[in-house]
Structure formats: structure tokens, C-alpha cells
Coordinates of C-alpha atoms in Angstrom, one line a residue:
X1453 CA 3.7 -15.7 -30.6
X1454 CA 1.2 -13.0 -31.8
X1455 CA 3.6 -10.1 -32.2
X1456 CA 2.5 -9.2 -35.7
X1457 CA -1.2 -8.4 -34.0
X1458 CA -2.9 -5.4 -32.5
X1459 CA -5.6 -5.6 -30.4
X1460 CA -8.2 -2.8 -30.7
X1461 CA -10.4 -2.5 -27.6
X1462 CA -13.7 -0.4 -28.0
X1463 CA -14.9 0.7 -24.5
X1464 CA -16.9 3.2 -26.4
X1465 CA -19.3 0.5 -27.2
X1466 CA -19.7 -0.9 -23.2
X1467 CA -23.3 0.3 -22.5
X1468 CA -23.3 -2.8 -19.9
X1469 CA -25.0 -1.8 -16.5
X1470 CA -22.6 -0.6 -14.0
X1471 CA -22.8 1.3 -10.6
X1472 CA -20.9 4.4 -11.5
X1473 CA -21.2 4.4 -15.3
X1474 CA -17.3 3.7 -16.0
X1475 CA -16.9 1.0 -18.6
X1476 CA -16.9 -2.4 -17.7
X1477 CA -13.2 -2.9 -18.6
X1478 CA -12.1 -0.1 -16.3
X1479 CA -14.0 -1.9 -13.1
X1480 CA -11.7 -3.5 -10.8
X1481 CA -11.1 -7.0 -10.2
X1482 CA -9.1 -7.7 -7.3
X1483 CA -8.3 -4.0 -7.0
X1484 CA -6.7 -4.4 -10.3
X1485 CA -8.8 -2.8 -13.7
X1486 CA -10.2 -5.6 -16.0
X1487 CA -8.0 -3.8 -19.1
X1488 CA -4.8 -4.4 -16.8
X1489 CA -5.7 -8.1 -16.4
X1490 CA -6.3 -8.4 -20.3
X1491 CA -3.2 -6.3 -21.3
X1492 CA -1.6 -8.7 -19.2
X1493 CA -3.0 -11.8 -20.7
X1494 CA -2.4 -10.7 -24.1
X1495 CA 0.9 -9.9 -23.6
X1496 CA 1.9 -13.4 -22.2
X1497 CA 0.7 -14.7 -25.8
X1498 CA 3.0 -12.1 -27.6
X1499 CA 0.8 -9.1 -28.1
X1500 CA 2.7 -5.8 -27.9
X1501 CA 0.5 -3.8 -29.6
X1502 CA -2.8 -2.2 -28.3
X1503 CA -5.2 0.8 -29.0
X1504 CA -8.1 1.4 -26.7
X1505 CA -10.8 3.8 -28.1
X1506 CA -12.2 5.0 -24.7
X1507 CA -14.8 8.2 -23.8
X1508 CA -12.5 11.1 -23.2
X1509 CA -12.9 11.2 -19.4
X1510 CA -11.2 8.1 -19.0
X1511 CA -8.1 8.2 -21.0
X1512 CA -5.9 9.0 -18.0
X1513 CA -7.4 5.6 -16.6
X1514 CA -7.0 3.8 -19.5
X1515 CA -3.4 4.8 -20.0
X1516 CA -2.5 3.7 -16.6
X1517 CA -3.2 0.3 -17.6
X1518 CA -0.5 0.1 -20.2
X1519 CA 2.5 -2.0 -18.9
X1520 CA 5.5 0.0 -19.9
X1521 CA 6.9 -2.2 -22.1
X1522 CA 4.3 -2.6 -24.7
X1523 CA 3.3 0.1 -27.6
X1524 CA -0.4 1.1 -26.6
X1525 CA -2.2 4.2 -27.6
X1526 CA -5.8 5.3 -25.8
X1527 CA -7.8 7.8 -27.7
X1528 CA -11.2 8.7 -29.1
X1529 CA -13.0 7.2 -32.2
X1530 CA -11.9 10.4 -34.1
X1531 CA -8.5 9.6 -32.8
X1532 CA -8.8 5.7 -33.8
X1533 CA -10.1 6.8 -37.4
X1534 CA -7.0 9.1 -38.2
X1535 CA -4.3 7.0 -36.4
X1536 CA -4.9 3.5 -36.5
X1537 CA -3.8 2.8 -40.2
X1538 CA -0.1 4.3 -39.3
X1539 CA -0.1 2.4 -35.8
X1540 CA -1.3 -0.9 -36.9
X1541 CA 1.0 -0.7 -40.2
X1542 CA 2.3 -4.3 -40.6
X1543 CA -0.1 -5.7 -38.2
X1544 CA -3.4 -7.5 -38.4
X1545 CA -6.4 -5.8 -36.2
X1546 CA -8.0 -8.0 -34.0
X1547 CA -11.2 -6.2 -32.3
X1548 CA -12.4 -6.4 -28.8
X1549 CA -15.8 -4.9 -28.4
X1550 CA -17.2 -6.5 -25.2
X1551 CA -15.8 -6.5 -21.6
X1552 CA -14.0 -9.8 -20.9
X1553 CA -11.9 -11.3 -18.2
X1554 CA -8.8 -14.0 -18.3
X1555 CA -9.8 -17.1 -16.9
X1556 CA -7.0 -19.7 -16.8
X1557 CA -6.2 -20.0 -20.8
X1558 CA -9.5 -18.3 -21.8
X1559 CA -11.1 -14.9 -22.2
X1560 CA -14.6 -14.9 -20.8
X1561 CA -16.8 -11.9 -21.7
X1562 CA -19.3 -10.5 -19.4
X1563 CA -22.0 -7.8 -19.6
X1564 CA -23.0 -6.7 -15.7
X1565 CA -21.1 -6.2 -12.8
X1566 CA -23.0 -9.0 -11.1
X1567 CA -21.4 -11.3 -13.6
X1568 CA -18.2 -9.7 -13.0
X1569 CA -18.5 -10.8 -9.4
X1570 CA -19.2 -14.2 -10.3
X1571 CA -15.9 -14.3 -12.5
X1572 CA -13.7 -12.6 -9.8
X1573 CA -14.5 -15.7 -7.5
X1574 CA -12.9 -18.0 -10.4
X1575 CA -9.8 -15.8 -10.6
X1576 CA -9.4 -15.5 -7.1
X1577 CA -9.0 -19.0 -6.4
X1578 CA -6.8 -19.3 -9.3
X1579 CA -4.5 -16.7 -8.0
X1580 CA -4.1 -18.4 -4.9
X1581 CA -3.7 -21.7 -6.4
X1582 CA -0.7 -19.9 -8.8
X1583 CA 1.1 -18.9 -5.5
X1584 CA 0.4 -22.6 -3.7
X1585 CA 2.2 -23.9 -6.9
X1586 CA 5.3 -21.9 -6.3
X1587 CA 5.9 -22.4 -2.9
X1588 CA 3.7 -20.1 -0.9
X1589 CA 1.4 -21.6 1.8
X1590 CA -2.2 -19.7 1.7
X1591 CA -3.9 -21.1 4.7
X1592 CA -7.5 -20.0 3.9
X1593 CA -8.2 -18.9 0.2
X1594 CA -12.0 -17.8 0.7
X1595 CA -10.8 -15.4 3.1
X1596 CA -7.2 -14.3 1.3
X1597 CA -7.4 -11.5 -1.5
X1598 CA -4.5 -11.2 -4.0
X1599 CA -4.0 -8.7 -6.7
X1600 CA -3.0 -10.0 -9.8
X1601 CA 0.4 -7.9 -9.8
X1602 CA 1.7 -9.0 -6.7
X1603 CA 4.6 -11.2 -6.3
X1604 CA 5.3 -13.7 -3.6
X1605 CA 8.4 -15.7 -2.8
X1606 CA 8.6 -19.4 -1.7
X1607 CA 8.2 -20.2 1.9
X1608 CA 5.8 -17.2 2.7
X1609 CA 3.0 -18.3 4.6
X1610 CA -0.3 -16.0 4.0
X1611 CA -2.7 -16.4 6.9
X1612 CA -6.7 -15.6 6.6
X1613 CA -7.8 -12.4 6.3
X1614 CA -4.9 -11.0 4.3
X1615 CA -5.6 -8.6 1.5
X1616 CA -2.5 -7.8 -0.9
X1617 CA -2.7 -5.1 -3.5
X1618 CA -0.9 -3.3 -6.5
X1619 CA 2.6 -3.8 -7.3
X1620 CA 3.6 -5.5 -4.2
X1621 CA 6.8 -7.8 -3.8
X1622 CA 7.1 -9.9 -0.7
X1623 CA 10.0 -11.6 -0.3
X1624 CA 10.8 -15.4 0.9
X1625 CA 9.8 -17.0 4.4
X1626 CA 7.6 -14.5 5.5
X1627 CA 4.5 -14.5 7.3
X1628 CA 1.5 -12.5 6.6
X1629 CA -1.5 -12.0 8.4
X1630 CA -4.0 -12.4 9.8
X1631 CA -6.0 -9.5 8.9
X1632 CA -3.2 -7.6 6.9
X1633 CA -3.5 -5.3 4.2
X1634 CA -0.3 -4.6 1.9
X1635 CA -0.5 -2.0 -0.9
X1636 CA 2.1 -1.3 -3.5
X1637 CA 5.5 -2.4 -1.2
X1638 CA 8.5 -4.2 -1.2
X1639 CA 8.8 -6.5 1.5
X1640 CA 12.1 -8.4 2.4
X1641 CA 12.4 -11.8 3.3
X1642 CA 11.6 -13.1 6.6
X1643 CA 9.3 -10.5 7.4
X1644 CA 6.0 -10.7 9.6
X1645 CA 2.9 -8.5 9.0
X1646 CA 0.4 -9.1 11.9
X1647 CA -3.1 -7.3 11.6
X1648 CA -1.4 -4.3 10.2
X1649 CA -1.6 -2.0 7.6
X1650 CA 1.3 -1.1 4.8
X1651 CA 1.2 0.9 2.2
X1652 CA 3.6 2.2 -0.5
X1653 CA 6.8 1.4 1.6
X1654 CA 9.7 -0.7 1.7
X1655 CA 10.8 -3.0 4.6
X1656 CA 13.8 -4.8 4.9
X1657 CA 15.0 -8.1 5.8
X1658 CA 13.4 -9.8 9.1
X1659 CA 11.0 -6.7 9.8
X1660 CA 8.2 -7.5 12.4
X1661 CA 5.2 -5.2 12.2
X1662 CA 2.3 -5.0 14.4
X1663 CA -0.3 -6.1 15.6
X1664 CA -2.4 -3.0 14.8
X1665 CA 0.2 -1.0 13.2
X1666 CA -0.3 1.6 10.5
X1667 CA 2.7 2.0 8.0
X1668 CA 1.7 5.0 5.9
X1669 CA 3.2 5.9 2.7
X1670 CA 6.9 6.8 1.7
X1671 CA 8.4 4.8 4.8
X1672 CA 11.9 2.9 4.2
X1673 CA 12.5 0.4 7.5
X1674 CA 15.8 -1.0 7.9
X1675 CA 16.7 -5.0 8.4
X1676 CA 15.5 -6.0 11.8
X1677 CA 13.4 -2.9 12.6
X1678 CA 10.3 -3.7 14.9
X1679 CA 7.4 -1.4 14.3
X1680 CA 5.1 -2.6 17.3
X1681 CA 1.6 -2.5 18.8
X1682 CA -0.4 0.9 17.9
X1683 CA 2.5 2.5 16.2
X1684 CA 2.2 4.5 13.1
X1685 CA 4.7 6.0 11.0
X1686 CA 4.6 8.2 7.6
X1687 CA 7.3 9.4 5.3
X1688 CA 10.3 8.1 7.0
X1689 CA 13.6 6.4 6.9
X1690 CA 14.9 3.8 9.9
X1691 CA 18.3 2.4 10.2
X1692 CA 18.8 -1.4 10.8
X1693 CA 17.6 -2.9 14.3
X1694 CA 15.3 0.4 15.0
X1695 CA 12.8 -0.6 17.2
X1696 CA 9.4 1.1 18.2
X1697 CA 7.5 -1.5 20.3
X1698 CA 4.1 0.5 20.9
X1699 CA 2.2 3.4 21.0
X1700 CA 4.4 5.8 18.9
X1701 CA 3.7 8.2 15.8
X1702 CA 7.1 9.1 13.8
X1703 CA 6.2 11.1 10.7
X1704 CA 8.5 13.0 8.6
X1705 CA 12.1 11.8 10.2
X1706 CA 15.5 10.2 9.5
X1707 CA 16.4 7.6 12.0
X1708 CA 19.4 5.9 12.5
X1709 CA 20.4 2.4 13.2
X1710 CA 19.4 0.8 16.7
X1711 CA 17.4 3.4 18.3
X1712 CA 15.0 2.7 20.7
X1713 CA 11.7 4.4 21.0
X1714 CA 9.8 4.2 24.5
X1715 CA 5.9 4.1 24.3
X1716 CA 4.2 7.4 24.0
X1717 CA 6.7 9.0 21.5
X1718 CA 5.7 11.2 19.1
X1719 CA 7.1 13.7 16.8
X1720 CA 5.1 17.1 16.2
X1721 CA 6.0 17.4 12.5
X1722 CA 3.1 19.5 11.6
X1723 CA 2.8 22.9 13.0
X1724 CA -0.5 23.8 11.5
X1725 CA 1.2 25.1 8.1
X1726 CA 4.0 23.2 7.4
X1727 CA 5.8 19.6 7.8
X1728 CA 9.2 19.6 9.2
X1729 CA 11.7 16.8 9.9
X1730 CA 13.1 15.2 12.8
X1731 CA 16.6 13.5 12.6
X1732 CA 17.8 11.3 15.0
X1733 CA 21.2 9.5 14.9
X1734 CA 22.6 5.9 15.6
X1735 CA 21.6 4.2 19.0
X1736 CA 19.6 7.1 20.1
X1737 CA 17.3 6.3 23.2
X1738 CA 14.3 7.8 23.3
X1739 CA 12.6 7.7 26.6
X1740 CA 8.8 7.2 27.0
X1741 CA 6.2 9.8 26.6
X1742 CA 9.0 12.2 24.4
X1743 CA 7.5 14.8 22.1
X1744 CA 10.0 15.7 19.3
X1745 CA 9.0 19.2 18.1
X1746 CA 11.2 19.8 14.6
X1747 CA 12.9 20.9 13.0
X1748 CA 15.2 19.3 15.6
X1749 CA 18.2 16.7 15.5
X1750 CA 19.1 14.1 18.4
X1751 CA 22.8 13.1 18.2
X1752 CA 24.1 9.6 18.0
X1753 CA 24.0 8.2 21.4
X1754 CA 21.9 10.5 22.9
X1755 CA 19.6 9.9 25.6
X1756 CA 16.3 11.8 26.2
X1757 CA 14.9 11.3 29.7
X1758 CA 11.1 10.0 29.9
X1759 CA 8.4 12.7 29.7
X1760 CA 10.7 15.2 27.9
X1761 CA 9.5 17.9 25.4
X1762 CA 12.5 18.3 23.0
X1763 CA 12.7 21.7 21.2
X1764 CA 16.3 22.0 20.4
X1765 CA 19.0 19.8 19.2
X1766 CA 20.7 17.5 21.4
X1767 CA 24.7 16.8 21.2
X1768 CA 25.9 13.2 20.9
X1769 CA 25.8 11.1 24.1
X1770 CA 24.2 13.8 25.9
X1771 CA 21.1 13.3 28.2
X1772 CA 18.1 15.7 27.4
X1773 CA 15.7 16.2 30.2
X1774 CA 12.9 19.1 30.4
X1775 CA 10.8 17.8 33.5
X1776 CA 9.1 20.1 35.8
X1777 CA 10.3 19.5 39.0
X1778 CA 7.9 17.2 41.3
X1779 CA 6.0 18.8 44.2
X1780 CA 3.8 16.8 46.7
X1781 CA 1.3 18.9 48.5
X1782 CA 0.2 16.7 52.0
X1783 CA -3.6 16.5 52.3
X1784 CA -4.1 18.3 49.0
X1785 CA -6.5 15.6 47.2
X1786 CA -8.6 14.7 51.0
X1787 CA -9.3 19.0 51.0
X1788 CA -10.5 19.0 47.8
X1789 CA -12.7 16.0 48.1
X1790 CA -14.4 17.4 51.5
X1791 CA -14.8 20.9 49.3
X1792 CA -16.9 19.2 47.1
X1793 CA -18.5 16.6 49.6
X1794 CA -17.3 13.7 48.1
X1795 CA -16.4 10.9 50.2

């Protein structure tokens, strides 16, 4: 264990070839900055103290790479000369002056983005093999990309085309993919995410998502919910057992348990200046092609008839209907065709 070591990383000496001018240690490998990879590898060996010398414009990015449980400082060369004596007191210093990436038990150096791409292939396979050893079934390692910060429970199947990013936690016995991307999420046991994107949200147990669904940040989806084909949700909370099977948009909403959304339902949450929330009680039935114009509350057990635009609150167990009465005009269509000389 190296708990008496202080590692000093000199990003200021990284003058190697990059596409954007950013130091190589701040480039991404599998969606995660190289510096974060290194921090994690060093901490596994017991190192808890780091000083990173960086150009001033990248100090915030460097700080974001520090795990919360380590003692770390990001600063300029001037900061280093002034503070390292006190910061590293009682520790011996190891200096790192070239970019490197942990591969297996080794730290391999690289000097160009092209070399990084080669190393990334190796760590990509290494991450997939790690999850295989812990009981995860990765069906096609060549078409699967897993961030090193991702945690996956045993029994979960990762299908081809899946991309897992950020501090994502996936439970046991899930099925993810094909062609799914999950970023910064917490996914409960037994979930299915099929050909969909899920971002910075929480899914309970046995939630079914997709195909072709888009879950945007800020959603909390209860156990047993369904977010079906061509459904988009954003900044919304859903109680257990609520279902949106297809063609629905729900944004800025608080939805109870057991609610059924018919296809074509939308919340008109933005008035051009501000966002407004919709509140829907337990076991409400939202008919097809419903427009909910918030701020509005739908009471528990209420029923909204298909084709209704809701602009005022609905009492519990009430029926809401706002259709224009249908009128049929015999012969109108034929006369119109004749007027335009169409058969």
C-alpha cells in the first residue's frame, strides 16, 4: 500500500499531438477522462494524495477527475512551487510527466491521440471481460462500449450496440440493448432497455423501456412502469405500474401509480417563457390524443376522453371531455372534388 506517496502529475509538460489542444491526460477513453482512469488505478494501490499541475483554463476539468475520497489539489506551476512542501509533508513524491493509461496492472505511456486509440481498444476488452467474470453476459464485446465507472449486476445481459456511460449503476438480471445508450443512471433489477436512450434518471425494478424511447434527465420511474415505443419523458416522476405504451410526451410532471396514457398524449409544459408542471393522481386514465395544458391537476381515478384538451383541473373519478360535436355534411367531399375538377 502506498498511503505515504504523493503523486504529482505535470499536465503542463504534455505538448503531444491532440486534435483540440487539450492535454492528453484530459482526453477521454471510453467516455472517461484519462486522468480519472489513472486516479482510480493509483487509489487501488493505496495512494490517496495527488497534486496536478495544469494550464489554468483546465483546472475545473482536472478537479472533476478527483474521487471524493482522495486528497487532491489542482493548480498552476506557481501554486505547485508554493504549496507542495506543505501538501506532501510526510510523503515521498512520485512525478508523472507523460500521459499514461492503466492497462491491466501496468501504466502504459502514450504520446499521441492515435496511440491512445490503440490503448483504448485494449481497455475496452478488459472492461468487458471484467464484467463477464462477475456474471454479466456481454454478447458482443466488439460492439459494446462500457465506461470504467459503470457497475453492472450479475445475470444482466448486454446486447450488441450498447453504450454505457458515466456513473451508471445497473441492477441484476436486466436486459440492455440492442442499440441502447445509458448515461449517468440508476437502473433497478430486472429492467429492459431496448433500442433507447436513458439519461441521468432513476428506474425502479422491472421497468420496460423501448424500443425507440427517450428518457431525458431528471426522471424517476417507479417499479413495473412501461415507457414504450416513441415515448419521450423529461423531468418527471412516475408511480409504480404506470404505462405509456407509445407515441407520448410527458415533461415536467408528477404522475401517480397505475396511470394509463393513451397514444398521442402530450403535456404542453412550455408556454414560450416558463415551464409548468402537470399533476396526475393514481389510476387516472388518459385517453388517446389528450393535450394536458399545465398548470393542471388530474384527480385520482379520473377519466379523460380521447381527443380532449385539458385546461382546468379535473376532480377525482370525474370524466373530462372537450370534443367539438361531430357534424357530417352529405356530398360535401364530392362537390369539392368537382369544383377542383378532380375525379
